[in-house]
PDB file of C-alpha atoms and ligand atoms in Angstrom:
ATOM      1  CA  UNK A   1      18.912   9.655 -21.285  1.00 61.00           C
ATOM      2  CA  UNK A   2      17.270   7.886 -24.313  1.00 92.00           C
ATOM      3  CA  UNK A   3      19.579   4.958 -24.707  1.00 97.00           C
ATOM      4  CA  UNK A   4      16.715   2.648 -26.032  1.00 98.00           C
ATOM      5  CA  UNK A   5      15.066   5.117 -28.267  1.00 98.00           C
ATOM      6  CA  UNK A   6      12.627   3.341 -30.588  1.00 96.00           C
ATOM      7  CA  UNK A   7      14.053  -0.111 -29.664  1.00 98.00           C
ATOM      8  CA  UNK A   8      11.301  -2.680 -29.491  1.00 98.00           C
ATOM      9  CA  UNK A   9      11.557  -4.588 -26.251  1.00 99.00           C
ATOM     10  CA  UNK A  10       9.606  -7.651 -25.233  1.00 99.00           C
ATOM     11  CA  UNK A  11       9.429  -8.269 -21.447  1.00 99.00           C
ATOM     12  CA  UNK A  12       8.014 -11.391 -19.917  1.00 99.00           C
ATOM     13  CA  UNK A  13       6.492 -11.207 -16.487  1.00 98.00           C
ATOM     14  CA  UNK A  14       6.052  -7.507 -16.979  1.00 98.00           C
ATOM     15  CA  UNK A  15       2.953  -7.276 -14.740  1.00 98.00           C
ATOM     16  CA  UNK A  16       5.012  -7.392 -11.500  1.00 98.00           C
ATOM     17  CA  UNK A  17       8.237  -6.953  -9.694  1.00 98.00           C
ATOM     18  CA  UNK A  18      11.329  -6.812 -11.728  1.00 98.00           C
ATOM     19  CA  UNK A  19       9.490  -7.114 -15.108  1.00 98.00           C
ATOM     20  CA  UNK A  20       7.194  -4.167 -14.255  1.00 98.00           C
ATOM     21  CA  UNK A  21      10.156  -2.006 -13.021  1.00 98.00           C
ATOM     22  CA  UNK A  22      12.037  -2.793 -16.254  1.00 99.00           C
ATOM     23  CA  UNK A  23       9.024  -1.918 -18.455  1.00 99.00           C
ATOM     24  CA  UNK A  24       8.951   1.520 -16.666  1.00 98.00           C
ATOM     25  CA  UNK A  25      12.689   1.985 -17.117  1.00 98.00           C
ATOM     26  CA  UNK A  26      12.767   0.891 -20.716  1.00 98.00           C
ATOM     27  CA  UNK A  27       9.943   3.241 -21.535  1.00 98.00           C
ATOM     28  CA  UNK A  28      11.749   6.116 -19.722  1.00 98.00           C
ATOM     29  CA  UNK A  29      14.699   5.369 -21.955  1.00 98.00           C
ATOM     30  CA  UNK A  30      12.646   5.636 -25.180  1.00 98.00           C
ATOM     31  CA  UNK A  31      11.807   1.906 -25.934  1.00 98.00           C
ATOM     32  CA  UNK A  32       8.544   0.555 -27.381  1.00 98.00           C
ATOM     33  CA  UNK A  33       7.704  -1.902 -24.745  1.00 98.00           C
ATOM     34  CA  UNK A  34       5.661  -5.113 -25.271  1.00 99.00           C
ATOM     35  CA  UNK A  35       4.452  -6.346 -21.859  1.00 99.00           C
ATOM     36  CA  UNK A  36       3.927 -10.022 -21.682  1.00 99.00           C
ATOM     37  CA  UNK A  37       2.216 -11.709 -18.730  1.00 98.00           C
ATOM     38  CA  UNK A  38      -0.034 -14.641 -17.869  1.00 98.00           C
ATOM     39  CA  UNK A  39      -1.987 -12.469 -15.616  1.00 98.00           C
ATOM     40  CA  UNK A  40      -4.139 -10.295 -17.648  1.00 98.00           C
ATOM     41  CA  UNK A  41      -5.063  -7.379 -15.236  1.00 98.00           C
ATOM     42  CA  UNK A  42      -1.574  -6.652 -14.116  1.00 98.00           C
ATOM     43  CA  UNK A  43       0.064  -7.172 -17.527  1.00 98.00           C
ATOM     44  CA  UNK A  44      -2.517  -4.813 -19.284  1.00 98.00           C
ATOM     45  CA  UNK A  45      -2.149  -2.211 -16.552  1.00 98.00           C
ATOM     46  CA  UNK A  46       1.683  -2.175 -16.876  1.00 98.00           C
ATOM     47  CA  UNK A  47       1.336  -1.764 -20.720  1.00 98.00           C
ATOM     48  CA  UNK A  48      -1.207   1.025 -20.153  1.00 98.00           C
ATOM     49  CA  UNK A  49       1.209   2.747 -17.836  1.00 98.00           C
ATOM     50  CA  UNK A  50       4.250   2.628 -20.180  1.00 98.00           C
ATOM     51  CA  UNK A  51       2.186   3.394 -23.310  1.00 98.00           C
ATOM     52  CA  UNK A  52       3.111  -0.053 -24.796  1.00 98.00           C
ATOM     53  CA  UNK A  53       1.330  -3.150 -25.877  1.00 98.00           C
ATOM     54  CA  UNK A  54       0.088  -6.014 -23.748  1.00 98.00           C
ATOM     55  CA  UNK A  55       0.186  -9.571 -24.879  1.00 98.00           C
ATOM     56  CA  UNK A  56      -1.200 -12.241 -22.689  1.00 98.00           C
ATOM     57  CA  UNK A  57       0.838 -15.291 -22.960  1.00 98.00           C
ATOM     58  CA  UNK A  58       2.026 -18.226 -20.991  1.00 98.00           C
ATOM     59  CA  UNK A  59       5.749 -18.516 -21.512  1.00 98.00           C
ATOM     60  CA  UNK A  60       5.660 -22.312 -21.129  1.00 98.00           C
ATOM     61  CA  UNK A  61       3.490 -22.593 -24.257  1.00 98.00           C
ATOM     62  CA  UNK A  62       5.440 -22.607 -27.519  1.00 98.00           C
ATOM     63  CA  UNK A  63       2.421 -21.306 -29.478  1.00 98.00           C
ATOM     64  CA  UNK A  64       2.253 -18.365 -27.100  1.00 98.00           C
ATOM     65  CA  UNK A  65       5.810 -17.570 -27.231  1.00 99.00           C
ATOM     66  CA  UNK A  66       5.718 -17.533 -31.144  1.00 98.00           C
ATOM     67  CA  UNK A  67       2.651 -15.438 -31.031  1.00 98.00           C
ATOM     68  CA  UNK A  68       4.116 -12.847 -28.655  1.00 98.00           C
ATOM     69  CA  UNK A  69       7.158 -12.069 -30.829  1.00 98.00           C
ATOM     70  CA  UNK A  70       5.047 -12.109 -34.072  1.00 98.00           C
ATOM     71  CA  UNK A  71       2.684  -9.545 -32.416  1.00 98.00           C
ATOM     72  CA  UNK A  72       5.611  -7.353 -31.375  1.00 98.00           C
ATOM     73  CA  UNK A  73       6.996  -7.587 -34.908  1.00 98.00           C
ATOM     74  CA  UNK A  74       3.816  -7.022 -36.638  1.00 98.00           C
ATOM     75  CA  UNK A  75       3.011  -3.981 -34.510  1.00 98.00           C
ATOM     76  CA  UNK A  76       6.356  -2.287 -34.257  1.00 98.00           C
ATOM     77  CA  UNK A  77       8.592  -3.750 -37.141  1.00 98.00           C
ATOM     78  CA  UNK A  78      11.332  -5.303 -35.213  1.00 98.00           C
ATOM     79  CA  UNK A  79      12.295  -7.153 -31.998  1.00 98.00           C
ATOM     80  CA  UNK A  80      15.361  -5.581 -30.706  1.00 98.00           C
ATOM     81  CA  UNK A  81      15.469  -6.584 -27.006  1.00 99.00           C
ATOM     82  CA  UNK A  82      14.105  -9.701 -25.177  1.00 99.00           C
ATOM     83  CA  UNK A  83      14.015  -9.597 -21.440  1.00 99.00           C
ATOM     84  CA  UNK A  84      13.122 -13.221 -20.594  1.00 99.00           C
ATOM     85  CA  UNK A  85      12.118 -12.725 -17.020  1.00 98.00           C
ATOM     86  CA  UNK A  86       8.920 -14.548 -16.029  1.00 98.00           C
ATOM     87  CA  UNK A  87       9.500 -16.935 -13.220  1.00 98.00           C
ATOM     88  CA  UNK A  88       8.005 -18.623 -10.134  1.00 97.00           C
ATOM     89  CA  UNK A  89       9.342 -19.138  -6.680  1.00 94.00           C
ATOM     90  CA  UNK A  90      10.344 -22.607  -5.281  1.00 92.00           C
ATOM     91  CA  UNK A  91       7.670 -25.000  -4.019  1.00 91.00           C
ATOM     92  CA  UNK A  92       7.094 -25.073  -0.271  1.00 89.00           C
ATOM     93  CA  UNK A  93       9.669 -27.642   0.865  1.00 90.00           C
ATOM     94  CA  UNK A  94      12.235 -27.707  -1.959  1.00 91.00           C
ATOM     95  CA  UNK A  95      14.814 -29.865  -0.478  1.00 94.00           C
ATOM     96  CA  UNK A  96      16.183 -32.593  -2.749  1.00 95.00           C
ATOM     97  CA  UNK A  97      14.665 -35.208  -0.275  1.00 95.00           C
ATOM     98  CA  UNK A  98      11.046 -33.672  -0.289  1.00 95.00           C
ATOM     99  CA  UNK A  99      10.560 -32.009  -3.698  1.00 95.00           C
ATOM    100  CA  UNK A 100       8.220 -34.297  -5.848  1.00 96.00           C
ATOM    101  CA  UNK A 101       8.785 -34.838  -9.468  1.00 97.00           C
ATOM    102  CA  UNK A 102       5.702 -32.846 -10.467  1.00 97.00           C
ATOM    103  CA  UNK A 103       6.900 -29.741  -8.469  1.00 97.00           C
ATOM    104  CA  UNK A 104      10.324 -30.129  -9.938  1.00 97.00           C
ATOM    105  CA  UNK A 105       9.046 -30.249 -13.421  1.00 98.00           C
ATOM    106  CA  UNK A 106       6.861 -27.328 -12.968  1.00 98.00           C
ATOM    107  CA  UNK A 107       9.589 -25.070 -11.858  1.00 98.00           C
ATOM    108  CA  UNK A 108      11.892 -26.273 -14.712  1.00 98.00           C
ATOM    109  CA  UNK A 109       9.003 -25.574 -17.099  1.00 98.00           C
ATOM    110  CA  UNK A 110       8.310 -22.022 -16.050  1.00 98.00           C
ATOM    111  CA  UNK A 111      11.860 -20.810 -15.092  1.00 98.00           C
ATOM    112  CA  UNK A 112      14.023 -22.778 -17.646  1.00 98.00           C
ATOM    113  CA  UNK A 113      12.055 -24.217 -20.532  1.00 98.00           C
ATOM    114  CA  UNK A 114      10.373 -20.822 -20.947  1.00 98.00           C
ATOM    115  CA  UNK A 115      13.740 -19.181 -21.486  1.00 99.00           C
ATOM    116  CA  UNK A 116      14.686 -21.896 -24.046  1.00 98.00           C
ATOM    117  CA  UNK A 117      11.462 -21.162 -25.915  1.00 99.00           C
ATOM    118  CA  UNK A 118      11.875 -17.380 -25.804  1.00 99.00           C
ATOM    119  CA  UNK A 119      15.487 -17.592 -27.065  1.00 99.00           C
ATOM    120  CA  UNK A 120      14.633 -20.095 -29.766  1.00 98.00           C
ATOM    121  CA  UNK A 121      11.814 -17.866 -31.089  1.00 98.00           C
ATOM    122  CA  UNK A 122      13.505 -14.440 -30.800  1.00 99.00           C
ATOM    123  CA  UNK A 123      16.789 -15.289 -32.265  1.00 98.00           C
ATOM    124  CA  UNK A 124      15.563 -15.622 -35.823  1.00 98.00           C
ATOM    125  CA  UNK A 125      14.203 -12.025 -35.739  1.00 98.00           C
ATOM    126  CA  UNK A 126      17.508 -10.795 -34.393  1.00 98.00           C
ATOM    127  CA  UNK A 127      19.490 -12.717 -36.957  1.00 98.00           C
ATOM    128  CA  UNK A 128      17.591 -11.131 -39.774  1.00 98.00           C
ATOM    129  CA  UNK A 129      18.138  -7.711 -38.213  1.00 97.00           C
ATOM    130  CA  UNK A 130      21.891  -8.496 -37.603  1.00 98.00           C
ATOM    131  CA  UNK A 131      21.520  -7.326 -34.014  1.00 98.00           C
ATOM    132  CA  UNK A 132      19.766  -7.867 -30.750  1.00 98.00           C
ATOM    133  CA  UNK A 133      20.097  -7.929 -27.025  1.00 98.00           C
ATOM    134  CA  UNK A 134      18.664 -10.888 -24.853  1.00 99.00           C
ATOM    135  CA  UNK A 135      18.737 -10.608 -21.067  1.00 99.00           C
ATOM    136  CA  UNK A 136      17.664 -13.855 -19.197  1.00 99.00           C
ATOM    137  CA  UNK A 137      16.795 -13.643 -15.591  1.00 98.00           C
ATOM    138  CA  UNK A 138      18.722 -16.140 -13.465  1.00 98.00           C
ATOM    139  CA  UNK A 139      19.572 -15.486  -9.986  1.00 98.00           C
ATOM    140  CA  UNK A 140      22.564 -15.253  -7.603  1.00 97.00           C
ATOM    141  CA  UNK A 141      21.767 -18.858  -6.472  1.00 97.00           C
ATOM    142  CA  UNK A 142      22.841 -20.037  -9.886  1.00 97.00           C
ATOM    143  CA  UNK A 143      26.301 -18.879  -9.083  1.00 96.00           C
ATOM    144  CA  UNK A 144      26.663 -19.856  -5.333  1.00 95.00           C
ATOM    145  CA  UNK A 145      23.718 -22.137  -4.469  1.00 91.00           C
ATOM    146  CA  UNK A 146      21.479 -21.418  -1.497  1.00 88.00           C
ATOM    147  CA  UNK A 147      21.664 -22.558   2.169  1.00 82.00           C
ATOM    148  CA  UNK A 148      17.796 -22.463   2.277  1.00 82.00           C
ATOM    149  CA  UNK A 149      16.460 -25.589   0.463  1.00 87.00           C
ATOM    150  CA  UNK A 150      15.313 -24.583  -3.008  1.00 94.00           C
ATOM    151  CA  UNK A 151      16.848 -27.217  -5.195  1.00 97.00           C
ATOM    152  CA  UNK A 152      14.426 -27.108  -8.184  1.00 97.00           C
ATOM    153  CA  UNK A 153      14.615 -23.300  -8.277  1.00 97.00           C
ATOM    154  CA  UNK A 154      18.422 -23.191  -7.954  1.00 97.00           C
ATOM    155  CA  UNK A 155      18.767 -25.926 -10.787  1.00 98.00           C
ATOM    156  CA  UNK A 156      16.426 -23.945 -13.096  1.00 98.00           C
ATOM    157  CA  UNK A 157      18.463 -20.773 -12.672  1.00 98.00           C
ATOM    158  CA  UNK A 158      21.732 -22.654 -13.189  1.00 98.00           C
ATOM    159  CA  UNK A 159      20.230 -23.807 -16.383  1.00 98.00           C
ATOM    160  CA  UNK A 160      19.362 -20.343 -17.369  1.00 98.00           C
ATOM    161  CA  UNK A 161      22.821 -19.146 -16.685  1.00 98.00           C
ATOM    162  CA  UNK A 162      24.507 -21.890 -18.635  1.00 98.00           C
ATOM    163  CA  UNK A 163      22.205 -21.512 -21.631  1.00 98.00           C
ATOM    164  CA  UNK A 164      22.847 -17.717 -21.747  1.00 98.00           C
ATOM    165  CA  UNK A 165      26.572 -18.198 -21.614  1.00 98.00           C
ATOM    166  CA  UNK A 166      26.467 -20.722 -24.512  1.00 98.00           C
ATOM    167  CA  UNK A 167      24.071 -18.648 -26.543  1.00 98.00           C
ATOM    168  CA  UNK A 168      26.195 -15.533 -25.879  1.00 98.00           C
ATOM    169  CA  UNK A 169      29.225 -17.212 -27.380  1.00 98.00           C
ATOM    170  CA  UNK A 170      27.447 -18.963 -30.246  1.00 98.00           C
ATOM    171  CA  UNK A 171      25.755 -15.711 -31.517  1.00 98.00           C
ATOM    172  CA  UNK A 172      28.301 -13.091 -30.762  1.00 98.00           C
ATOM    173  CA  UNK A 173      29.505 -12.712 -34.360  1.00 98.00           C
ATOM    174  CA  UNK A 174      25.926 -12.257 -35.540  1.00 98.00           C
ATOM    175  CA  UNK A 175      25.476  -9.076 -33.449  1.00 98.00           C
ATOM    176  CA  UNK A 176      23.268 -10.779 -30.853  1.00 98.00           C
ATOM    177  CA  UNK A 177      24.326 -10.440 -27.216  1.00 98.00           C
ATOM    178  CA  UNK A 178      22.907 -12.829 -24.650  1.00 99.00           C
ATOM    179  CA  UNK A 179      23.484 -12.275 -20.880  1.00 98.00           C
ATOM    180  CA  UNK A 180      22.244 -13.796 -17.682  1.00 98.00           C
ATOM    181  CA  UNK A 181      21.068 -11.350 -15.030  1.00 98.00           C
ATOM    182  CA  UNK A 182      21.758 -12.663 -11.544  1.00 98.00           C
ATOM    183  CA  UNK A 183      19.851 -10.656  -9.108  1.00 98.00           C
ATOM    184  CA  UNK A 184      20.184 -10.944  -5.348  1.00 97.00           C
ATOM    185  CA  UNK A 185      16.973 -10.958  -3.230  1.00 95.00           C
ATOM    186  CA  UNK A 186      14.727  -8.243  -4.520  1.00 97.00           C
ATOM    187  CA  UNK A 187      11.759  -6.800  -2.775  1.00 95.00           C
ATOM    188  CA  UNK A 188       9.017  -7.996  -4.964  1.00 96.00           C
ATOM    189  CA  UNK A 189       5.810 -10.081  -4.588  1.00 93.00           C
ATOM    190  CA  UNK A 190       7.763 -13.208  -5.366  1.00 89.00           C
ATOM    191  CA  UNK A 191      10.070 -12.645  -2.431  1.00 90.00           C
ATOM    192  CA  UNK A 192       7.300 -11.381  -0.165  1.00 91.00           C
ATOM    193  CA  UNK A 193       5.402 -14.556  -0.883  1.00 88.00           C
ATOM    194  CA  UNK A 194       8.384 -16.669   0.338  1.00 84.00           C
ATOM    195  CA  UNK A 195       8.892 -14.630   3.491  1.00 87.00           C
ATOM    196  CA  UNK A 196       5.150 -14.810   4.221  1.00 88.00           C
ATOM    197  CA  UNK A 197       5.478 -18.591   4.429  1.00 84.00           C
ATOM    198  CA  UNK A 198       8.647 -18.574   6.496  1.00 84.00           C
ATOM    199  CA  UNK A 199       9.186 -15.103   8.172  1.00 84.00           C
ATOM    200  CA  UNK A 200      12.515 -15.996   9.633  1.00 88.00           C
ATOM    201  CA  UNK A 201      13.811 -16.605   6.086  1.00 83.00           C
ATOM    202  CA  UNK A 202      13.998 -12.764   5.588  1.00 86.00           C
ATOM    203  CA  UNK A 203      16.258 -12.321   8.585  1.00 87.00           C
ATOM    204  CA  UNK A 204      18.469 -15.413   7.468  1.00 86.00           C
ATOM    205  CA  UNK A 205      18.877 -13.818   4.094  1.00 86.00           C
ATOM    206  CA  UNK A 206      19.488 -10.326   5.245  1.00 91.00           C
ATOM    207  CA  UNK A 207      22.548 -11.150   7.403  1.00 91.00           C
ATOM    208  CA  UNK A 208      24.320 -12.352   4.210  1.00 90.00           C
ATOM    209  CA  UNK A 209      23.825  -9.176   2.187  1.00 95.00           C
ATOM    210  CA  UNK A 210      26.736  -6.839   2.635  1.00 96.00           C
ATOM    211  CA  UNK A 211      24.753  -3.740   1.700  1.00 96.00           C
ATOM    212  CA  UNK A 212      22.394  -4.722   4.538  1.00 96.00           C
ATOM    213  CA  UNK A 213      19.041  -4.542   2.657  1.00 96.00           C
ATOM    214  CA  UNK A 214      17.033  -6.132  -0.162  1.00 96.00           C
ATOM    215  CA  UNK A 215      17.230  -4.664  -3.641  1.00 98.00           C
ATOM    216  CA  UNK A 216      14.498  -2.609  -4.961  1.00 98.00           C
ATOM    217  CA  UNK A 217      13.093  -3.817  -8.457  1.00 98.00           C
ATOM    218  CA  UNK A 218      14.053  -0.462  -9.842  1.00 98.00           C
ATOM    219  CA  UNK A 219      17.800  -1.223  -9.076  1.00 98.00           C
ATOM    220  CA  UNK A 220      17.608  -4.451 -11.015  1.00 98.00           C
ATOM    221  CA  UNK A 221      15.764  -2.605 -13.865  1.00 98.00           C
ATOM    222  CA  UNK A 222      18.671  -0.079 -14.058  1.00 98.00           C
ATOM    223  CA  UNK A 223      21.065  -2.992 -14.725  1.00 98.00           C
ATOM    224  CA  UNK A 224      18.768  -4.610 -17.397  1.00 99.00           C
ATOM    225  CA  UNK A 225      18.502  -1.287 -19.200  1.00 98.00           C
ATOM    226  CA  UNK A 226      22.243  -1.177 -19.272  1.00 98.00           C
ATOM    227  CA  UNK A 227      22.642  -4.783 -20.535  1.00 98.00           C
ATOM    228  CA  UNK A 228      19.981  -4.143 -23.169  1.00 98.00           C
ATOM    229  CA  UNK A 229      21.648  -0.911 -24.405  1.00 98.00           C
ATOM    230  CA  UNK A 230      24.622  -0.284 -26.627  1.00 98.00           C
ATOM    231  CA  UNK A 231      26.499   0.787 -23.533  1.00 98.00           C
ATOM    232  CA  UNK A 232      26.982  -2.858 -22.953  1.00 98.00           C
ATOM    233  CA  UNK A 233      28.139  -3.473 -26.469  1.00 98.00           C
ATOM    234  CA  UNK A 234      31.126  -5.634 -25.400  1.00 98.00           C
ATOM    235  CA  UNK A 235      29.238  -7.685 -22.812  1.00 98.00           C
ATOM    236  CA  UNK A 236      27.958 -11.029 -23.891  1.00 98.00           C
ATOM    237  CA  UNK A 237      27.691 -14.516 -22.289  1.00 98.00           C
ATOM    238  CA  UNK A 238      28.067 -12.895 -18.936  1.00 98.00           C
ATOM    239  CA  UNK A 239      26.810 -13.746 -15.477  1.00 98.00           C
ATOM    240  CA  UNK A 240      25.714 -10.225 -14.504  1.00 98.00           C
ATOM    241  CA  UNK A 241      25.467 -10.111 -10.697  1.00 98.00           C
ATOM    242  CA  UNK A 242      23.347  -7.325  -9.114  1.00 98.00           C
ATOM    243  CA  UNK A 243      23.388  -8.823  -5.693  1.00 98.00           C
ATOM    244  CA  UNK A 244      24.471  -6.217  -3.045  1.00 97.00           C
ATOM    245  CA  UNK A 245      27.700  -8.086  -2.568  1.00 97.00           C
ATOM    246  CA  UNK A 246      26.305 -11.472  -1.529  1.00 95.00           C
ATOM    247  CA  UNK A 247      28.418 -13.451  -3.875  1.00 93.00           C
ATOM    248  CA  UNK A 248      31.587 -11.738  -2.806  1.00 90.00           C
ATOM    249  CA  UNK A 249      31.087 -12.211   0.922  1.00 85.00           C
TER     250      UNK A 249
HETATM  251  P1  NAI B   1       6.944 -11.509  -9.546  1.00 66.66           P
HETATM  252  O1  NAI B   1       6.190 -12.706  -8.954  1.00 66.66           O
HETATM  253  O2  NAI B   1       6.874 -10.174  -8.829  1.00 66.66           O
HETATM  254  O3  NAI B   1       6.790 -11.340 -11.003  1.00 66.66           O
HETATM  255  C1  NAI B   1       6.665 -12.469 -11.932  1.00 66.66           C
HETATM  256  C2  NAI B   1       5.701 -12.186 -13.083  1.00 66.66           C
HETATM  257  O4  NAI B   1       5.749 -13.333 -13.962  1.00 66.66           O
HETATM  258  C3  NAI B   1       4.248 -12.146 -12.634  1.00 66.66           C
HETATM  259  O5  NAI B   1       3.597 -11.075 -13.141  1.00 66.66           O
HETATM  260  C4  NAI B   1       3.600 -13.423 -13.139  1.00 66.66           C
HETATM  261  O6  NAI B   1       2.301 -13.362 -13.483  1.00 66.66           O
HETATM  262  C5  NAI B   1       4.473 -13.747 -14.414  1.00 66.66           C
HETATM  263  N1  NAI B   1       4.503 -15.086 -14.784  1.00 66.66           N
HETATM  264  C6  NAI B   1       4.480 -16.240 -13.900  1.00 66.66           C
HETATM  265  N2  NAI B   1       4.477 -17.319 -14.623  1.00 66.66           N
HETATM  266  C7  NAI B   1       4.309 -16.859 -15.983  1.00 66.66           C
HETATM  267  C8  NAI B   1       4.087 -17.651 -17.225  1.00 66.66           C
HETATM  268  N3  NAI B   1       4.043 -19.034 -17.179  1.00 66.66           N
HETATM  269  N4  NAI B   1       3.921 -16.944 -18.363  1.00 66.66           N
HETATM  270  C9  NAI B   1       3.893 -15.562 -18.396  1.00 66.66           C
HETATM  271  N5  NAI B   1       4.021 -14.886 -17.189  1.00 66.66           N
HETATM  272  C10 NAI B   1       4.227 -15.556 -15.994  1.00 66.66           C
HETATM  273  O7  NAI B   1       8.548 -12.053  -9.425  1.00 66.66           O
HETATM  274  P2  NAI B   1       9.897 -11.183  -9.508  1.00 66.66           P
HETATM  275  O8  NAI B   1      10.445 -11.149  -8.201  1.00 66.66           O
HETATM  276  O9  NAI B   1       9.751  -9.975 -10.262  1.00 66.66           O
HETATM  277  O10 NAI B   1      10.795 -12.172 -10.396  1.00 66.66           O
HETATM  278  C11 NAI B   1      11.026 -12.059 -11.668  1.00 66.66           C
HETATM  279  C12 NAI B   1      12.210 -13.025 -12.126  1.00 66.66           C
HETATM  280  O11 NAI B   1      13.451 -12.659 -11.211  1.00 66.66           O
HETATM  281  C13 NAI B   1      11.906 -14.467 -11.952  1.00 66.66           C
HETATM  282  O12 NAI B   1      12.370 -15.123 -12.936  1.00 66.66           O
HETATM  283  C14 NAI B   1      12.515 -14.716 -10.538  1.00 66.66           C
HETATM  284  O13 NAI B   1      12.916 -16.057 -10.434  1.00 66.66           O
HETATM  285  C15 NAI B   1      13.759 -13.837 -10.595  1.00 66.66           C
HETATM  286  N6  NAI B   1      14.483 -13.475  -9.361  1.00 66.66           N
HETATM  287  C16 NAI B   1      13.790 -12.839  -8.431  1.00 66.66           C
HETATM  288  C17 NAI B   1      14.485 -12.544  -7.217  1.00 66.66           C
HETATM  289  C18 NAI B   1      13.677 -11.911  -6.199  1.00 66.66           C
HETATM  290  O14 NAI B   1      14.374 -11.915  -4.980  1.00 66.66           O
HETATM  291  N7  NAI B   1      12.553 -11.285  -6.293  1.00 66.66           N
HETATM  292  C19 NAI B   1      15.901 -12.804  -7.030  1.00 66.66           C
HETATM  293  C20 NAI B   1      16.533 -13.460  -8.204  1.00 66.66           C
HETATM  294  C21 NAI B   1      15.800 -13.824  -9.380  1.00 66.66           C
END
């Protein structure tokens, strides 16, 4: 199936986990993929694998964000899909009583401000084209909170969800769809890092997942490809849960 034939897709955090799986899936579906990551070796490797372009960028830097879309446009002639996905996990003790202001600000910067910057700078391209699809990675915790203390992370993802909803409504008549992807726990380096610090956390999470396991990144990528494609032409401003049933349990 070539649902994304010749669409130009910019993916942030493409060097690892969900971003990497989505780069692979988009390429399989015919897209021209621009892999963006802070980490040069993994980002370049991903781009090489999918036959795309690598742009090293820090998504918290406005200059970098402007440059990555400009590079995509200059190389391929359009920017049709933006998957704003780069993010970091919560700091070690992320309870409201323990998280310091610096740690809080860092998480907002990488997880939320980056999405603001990406949307701000990609929408002008999509407006000129009269179409585009933006998928912003939030999380199931944006919808239901988390029993494990991760207040800065949950708040950042809540912001992504709210921003996506508003932008989805605001730009619907210009042919630009904006959706928030809300994955449940996914077996990626980000999750493995959290579990390495607190091994019991994996078991605590697992009991709340009705399907009885963590997602594979490829299962999330399948949902992103759907949202990015014309198959999702009537879906905008949505909170799109791919969570193995957690939020319904
Ligand atoms: P990951 O850690 O495997 O990949 C994240 C990628 O983002 C890395 O390649 C990293 O280098 C890149 N990155 C980090 N900061 C960056 C920056 N400032 N500029 C550019 N690139 C940067 O993580 P994973 O699990 O694939 O997560 C992707 C997104 O999904 C994140 O936003 C995360 O919060 C979200 N998410 C993950 C879940 C999970 O269980 N793994 C569940 C729900 C949401």
